[in-house]
């Protein structure tokens, strides 16, 4: 499996606090079947150089410890009411897209208005980027109007569900919305959104088993292996079953 949303880089955001945390996360991910991780710290006040240094350091330590996990660099780009300027920043190279592809992991404030979600997706697409919306089930606008998820997909966005949402970690609304997205094959990815070796851990094993049981192994693979591999390799993604 490949985890496309993981706060494993040390010392940049509210994710891994130290390189030891990062290595524990990598080891635990590996032991639970993960073979690739897209490192996605929140876009923040740190510089591009700081981001790249943290990535290189983790890569070096993982190689030294012989943990066979491929790492890819990305960020979770936070889009606020200043999203027009923030999207322009991504187009200009920083914050970064995933592995230098057009795929870009984006998140919004939980109360973001429908108009902002829709307009941001159109602008990202117009700028040649492919938005992957992190945890759509956690946005009130989508929980209140699930058809919005289909509209955002029709406008060219991809949807990434958090594994924790399926277990109710983010509340009943998020759990119900995540189930709806899975039921209707609107989800493109399930990722850990792990922030530490504990609590919100990087293991995808249980959620893969859960989706295999509730839907099919093929669907679980599509969400956690096939599509993530396409992102890393910059290949096109099609809706499940198409
Ligand atoms: Fe995140």
CSV table of C-alpha atoms and ligand atoms in Angstrom, one decimal:
chain,number,residue,atom,x,y,z
A,1,UNK,CA,0.0,0.0,0.0
A,2,UNK,CA,1.0,3.6,-0.5
A,3,UNK,CA,-0.2,6.2,2.0
A,4,UNK,CA,-0.8,9.5,0.3
A,5,UNK,CA,-1.5,11.6,3.4
A,6,UNK,CA,1.0,11.4,6.3
A,7,UNK,CA,2.6,13.9,8.6
A,8,UNK,CA,5.7,12.0,8.9
A,9,UNK,CA,8.4,14.6,8.3
A,10,UNK,CA,9.9,15.8,11.6
A,11,UNK,CA,9.5,19.2,13.2
A,12,UNK,CA,7.6,21.0,10.5
A,13,UNK,CA,4.0,20.9,11.7
A,14,UNK,CA,1.9,19.2,14.3
A,15,UNK,CA,3.0,15.8,12.9
A,16,UNK,CA,6.2,13.9,13.8
A,17,UNK,CA,7.9,15.8,16.5
A,18,UNK,CA,11.4,14.3,16.0
A,19,UNK,CA,13.3,12.1,13.6
A,20,UNK,CA,12.7,9.3,16.1
A,21,UNK,CA,9.0,9.8,15.8
A,22,UNK,CA,9.3,9.7,12.0
A,23,UNK,CA,11.3,6.5,12.1
A,24,UNK,CA,8.8,4.8,14.4
A,25,UNK,CA,6.0,5.8,12.1
A,26,UNK,CA,7.9,4.4,9.0
A,27,UNK,CA,8.6,1.2,10.8
A,28,UNK,CA,5.0,0.7,12.0
A,29,UNK,CA,3.7,1.6,8.5
A,30,UNK,CA,6.1,-1.0,7.0
A,31,UNK,CA,5.1,-3.7,9.5
A,32,UNK,CA,1.4,-3.1,8.5
A,33,UNK,CA,1.9,-3.4,4.8
A,34,UNK,CA,2.8,0.1,3.6
A,35,UNK,CA,5.5,0.2,1.0
A,36,UNK,CA,5.3,3.9,0.0
A,37,UNK,CA,4.5,7.1,1.9
A,38,UNK,CA,3.8,10.5,0.4
A,39,UNK,CA,5.1,13.0,3.0
A,40,UNK,CA,2.5,15.7,3.4
A,41,UNK,CA,3.2,18.2,6.2
A,42,UNK,CA,0.8,21.2,6.4
A,43,UNK,CA,1.9,24.1,4.3
A,44,UNK,CA,3.3,26.5,6.8
A,45,UNK,CA,5.6,29.3,7.7
A,46,UNK,CA,8.8,27.2,7.1
A,47,UNK,CA,10.8,27.6,3.9
A,48,UNK,CA,11.1,25.4,0.9
A,49,UNK,CA,14.7,24.6,2.0
A,50,UNK,CA,13.6,23.5,5.4
A,51,UNK,CA,11.0,21.2,3.8
A,52,UNK,CA,13.5,19.6,1.5
A,53,UNK,CA,16.1,19.2,4.2
A,54,UNK,CA,13.6,17.4,6.5
A,55,UNK,CA,12.6,15.1,3.6
A,56,UNK,CA,16.3,14.3,2.7
A,57,UNK,CA,17.1,13.6,6.4
A,58,UNK,CA,14.2,11.2,6.7
A,59,UNK,CA,15.2,9.5,3.5
A,60,UNK,CA,18.8,9.1,4.6
A,61,UNK,CA,17.8,7.7,8.0
A,62,UNK,CA,15.2,5.2,6.5
A,63,UNK,CA,17.9,4.0,4.1
A,64,UNK,CA,20.4,3.6,6.9
A,65,UNK,CA,18.0,1.6,9.0
A,66,UNK,CA,17.0,-0.5,5.9
A,67,UNK,CA,13.3,0.2,6.2
A,68,UNK,CA,12.1,-0.6,2.7
A,69,UNK,CA,9.6,2.2,2.2
A,70,UNK,CA,9.7,4.6,-0.8
A,71,UNK,CA,9.2,8.2,0.3
A,72,UNK,CA,7.7,11.0,-1.9
A,73,UNK,CA,7.6,14.7,-1.1
A,74,UNK,CA,4.4,16.6,-1.0
A,75,UNK,CA,2.5,19.0,1.2
A,76,UNK,CA,-1.1,19.4,2.5
A,77,UNK,CA,-1.9,22.8,1.1
A,78,UNK,CA,-4.2,24.8,3.4
A,79,UNK,CA,-6.6,26.9,1.4
A,80,UNK,CA,-8.3,29.7,3.4
A,81,UNK,CA,-10.3,32.7,2.2
A,82,UNK,CA,-7.0,33.7,0.6
A,83,UNK,CA,-7.2,30.7,-1.7
A,84,UNK,CA,-6.7,32.6,-4.9
A,85,UNK,CA,-3.3,33.8,-3.9
A,86,UNK,CA,-2.5,30.4,-2.2
A,87,UNK,CA,-3.3,28.6,-5.5
A,88,UNK,CA,-1.1,31.0,-7.4
A,89,UNK,CA,1.8,30.1,-4.9
A,90,UNK,CA,1.4,26.4,-5.7
A,91,UNK,CA,1.5,27.2,-9.4
A,92,UNK,CA,4.7,29.1,-8.8
A,93,UNK,CA,6.3,26.1,-7.1
A,94,UNK,CA,5.8,26.5,-3.3
A,95,UNK,CA,3.8,25.0,-1.5
A,96,UNK,CA,4.8,21.9,-3.5
A,97,UNK,CA,2.6,19.4,-5.4
A,98,UNK,CA,3.0,15.6,-4.9
A,99,UNK,CA,6.3,14.3,-6.2
A,100,UNK,CA,6.5,17.1,-8.8
A,101,UNK,CA,3.3,15.9,-10.5
A,102,UNK,CA,0.2,18.0,-11.0
A,103,UNK,CA,-1.5,16.1,-8.1
A,104,UNK,CA,-1.9,18.5,-5.2
A,105,UNK,CA,-3.3,17.5,-1.8
A,106,UNK,CA,-5.4,20.4,-0.5
A,107,UNK,CA,-7.4,21.0,2.6
A,108,UNK,CA,-9.9,23.7,3.6
A,109,UNK,CA,-11.2,25.1,6.8
A,110,UNK,CA,-13.9,22.8,8.1
A,111,UNK,CA,-16.6,25.4,7.6
A,112,UNK,CA,-15.5,26.4,4.1
A,113,UNK,CA,-18.4,27.6,2.0
A,114,UNK,CA,-19.6,25.6,-1.1
A,115,UNK,CA,-18.6,28.5,-3.3
A,116,UNK,CA,-15.0,28.4,-2.0
A,117,UNK,CA,-14.7,24.6,-2.5
A,118,UNK,CA,-16.1,24.8,-6.0
A,119,UNK,CA,-14.1,27.9,-7.1
A,120,UNK,CA,-10.9,26.6,-5.7
A,121,UNK,CA,-11.3,23.3,-7.6
A,122,UNK,CA,-11.9,25.2,-10.9
A,123,UNK,CA,-9.0,27.5,-10.3
A,124,UNK,CA,-6.6,24.6,-9.5
A,125,UNK,CA,-7.7,22.8,-12.7
A,126,UNK,CA,-7.4,25.9,-14.8
A,127,UNK,CA,-3.8,26.2,-13.4
A,128,UNK,CA,-3.0,22.7,-14.7
A,129,UNK,CA,-3.2,21.1,-11.2
A,130,UNK,CA,-5.2,18.1,-10.1
A,131,UNK,CA,-6.7,18.7,-6.6
A,132,UNK,CA,-6.9,15.8,-4.2
A,133,UNK,CA,-9.3,17.0,-1.5
A,134,UNK,CA,-8.1,15.8,1.9
A,135,UNK,CA,-10.8,14.4,4.1
A,136,UNK,CA,-13.9,15.7,2.2
A,137,UNK,CA,-16.1,14.0,4.8
A,138,UNK,CA,-14.9,16.5,7.4
A,139,UNK,CA,-16.2,19.6,5.6
A,140,UNK,CA,-19.7,20.8,6.8
A,141,UNK,CA,-20.7,21.9,3.3
A,142,UNK,CA,-20.2,18.3,2.0
A,143,UNK,CA,-21.7,16.6,5.1
A,144,UNK,CA,-24.8,18.8,4.7
A,145,UNK,CA,-25.0,18.3,0.9
A,146,UNK,CA,-23.4,15.0,-0.2
A,147,UNK,CA,-24.2,15.8,-3.8
A,148,UNK,CA,-21.5,18.5,-3.6
A,149,UNK,CA,-18.9,15.7,-3.5
A,150,UNK,CA,-20.1,14.5,-6.9
A,151,UNK,CA,-20.1,18.0,-8.3
A,152,UNK,CA,-16.5,18.6,-7.1
A,153,UNK,CA,-15.5,15.3,-8.7
A,154,UNK,CA,-17.2,16.3,-12.0
A,155,UNK,CA,-15.2,19.5,-11.8
A,156,UNK,CA,-12.0,17.5,-11.7
A,157,UNK,CA,-11.2,16.9,-8.0
A,158,UNK,CA,-10.3,13.6,-6.5
A,159,UNK,CA,-11.4,12.7,-2.9
A,160,UNK,CA,-9.2,11.3,-0.1
A,161,UNK,CA,-11.0,9.8,2.9
A,162,UNK,CA,-9.2,9.6,6.3
A,163,UNK,CA,-9.1,6.1,7.7
A,164,UNK,CA,-10.1,7.5,11.1
A,165,UNK,CA,-13.4,8.9,9.7
A,166,UNK,CA,-14.6,5.3,9.0
A,167,UNK,CA,-14.3,4.5,12.7
A,168,UNK,CA,-16.0,7.7,13.9
A,169,UNK,CA,-12.8,9.4,15.0
A,170,UNK,CA,-13.9,12.7,13.5
A,171,UNK,CA,-17.6,12.4,14.7
A,172,UNK,CA,-20.8,11.0,13.3
A,173,UNK,CA,-21.2,13.4,10.4
A,174,UNK,CA,-17.8,12.6,9.1
A,175,UNK,CA,-18.4,8.9,9.6
A,176,UNK,CA,-21.7,9.0,7.7
A,177,UNK,CA,-20.4,11.1,4.9
A,178,UNK,CA,-17.3,8.9,4.5
A,179,UNK,CA,-19.6,5.8,4.3
A,180,UNK,CA,-21.7,7.6,1.6
A,181,UNK,CA,-18.6,8.4,-0.5
A,182,UNK,CA,-17.5,4.8,-0.3
A,183,UNK,CA,-21.0,3.4,-1.0
A,184,UNK,CA,-21.3,5.5,-4.1
A,185,UNK,CA,-17.7,4.9,-5.3
A,186,UNK,CA,-16.9,8.6,-5.1
A,187,UNK,CA,-13.8,8.0,-3.0
A,188,UNK,CA,-10.5,7.9,-4.8
A,189,UNK,CA,-8.1,7.3,-1.8
A,190,UNK,CA,-8.1,6.2,1.8
A,191,UNK,CA,-5.1,7.5,3.7
A,192,UNK,CA,-3.9,7.6,7.3
A,193,UNK,CA,-3.5,11.3,7.8
A,194,UNK,CA,-1.2,10.1,10.6
A,195,UNK,CA,0.4,12.7,12.9
A,196,UNK,CA,2.5,10.5,15.2
A,197,UNK,CA,3.4,6.8,15.9
A,198,UNK,CA,0.5,6.7,18.4
A,199,UNK,CA,-3.2,7.6,18.2
A,200,UNK,CA,-3.7,8.6,14.6
A,201,UNK,CA,-1.1,6.0,13.5
A,202,UNK,CA,0.1,5.4,10.0
A,203,UNK,CA,-1.1,1.8,9.8
A,204,UNK,CA,-3.4,1.1,6.9
A,205,UNK,CA,-3.8,-2.6,7.6
A,206,UNK,CA,-7.1,-2.4,9.6
A,207,UNK,CA,-8.8,0.0,7.2
A,208,UNK,CA,-7.8,-2.2,4.2
A,209,UNK,CA,-9.3,-5.2,5.9
A,210,UNK,CA,-12.4,-3.2,6.8
A,211,UNK,CA,-13.1,-2.0,3.2
A,212,UNK,CA,-12.2,-5.5,1.9
A,213,UNK,CA,-14.9,-7.0,4.2
A,214,UNK,CA,-17.6,-4.3,3.6
A,215,UNK,CA,-17.0,-3.8,-0.1
A,216,UNK,CA,-14.3,-5.9,-1.8
A,217,UNK,CA,-10.5,-6.4,-1.8
A,218,UNK,CA,-10.4,-4.9,-5.3
A,219,UNK,CA,-12.0,-1.6,-4.0
A,220,UNK,CA,-9.6,-1.5,-1.0
A,221,UNK,CA,-6.6,-2.0,-3.4
A,222,UNK,CA,-8.0,0.7,-5.7
A,223,UNK,CA,-8.1,3.2,-2.8
A,224,UNK,CA,-4.9,2.3,-1.0
A,225,UNK,CA,-2.6,0.9,-3.7
A,226,UNK,CA,-3.6,1.3,-7.3
A,227,UNK,CA,-4.6,5.0,-7.2
A,228,UNK,CA,-1.8,6.1,-4.9
A,229,UNK,CA,0.7,4.4,-7.2
A,230,UNK,CA,-0.7,6.3,-10.1
A,231,UNK,CA,-0.3,9.6,-8.3
A,232,UNK,CA,3.3,8.9,-7.5
A,233,UNK,CA,4.0,7.9,-11.1
A,234,UNK,CA,1.9,10.8,-12.6
A,235,UNK,CA,-0.6,8.6,-14.3
A,236,UNK,CA,-4.2,9.3,-15.0
A,237,UNK,CA,-6.9,8.2,-12.4
A,238,UNK,CA,-10.3,7.0,-13.4
A,239,UNK,CA,-13.3,6.5,-11.2
A,240,UNK,CA,-13.7,3.1,-9.8
A,241,UNK,CA,-15.4,0.7,-12.2
A,242,UNK,CA,-14.7,2.9,-15.2
B,1,LIG,FE1,-3.4,16.1,7.3
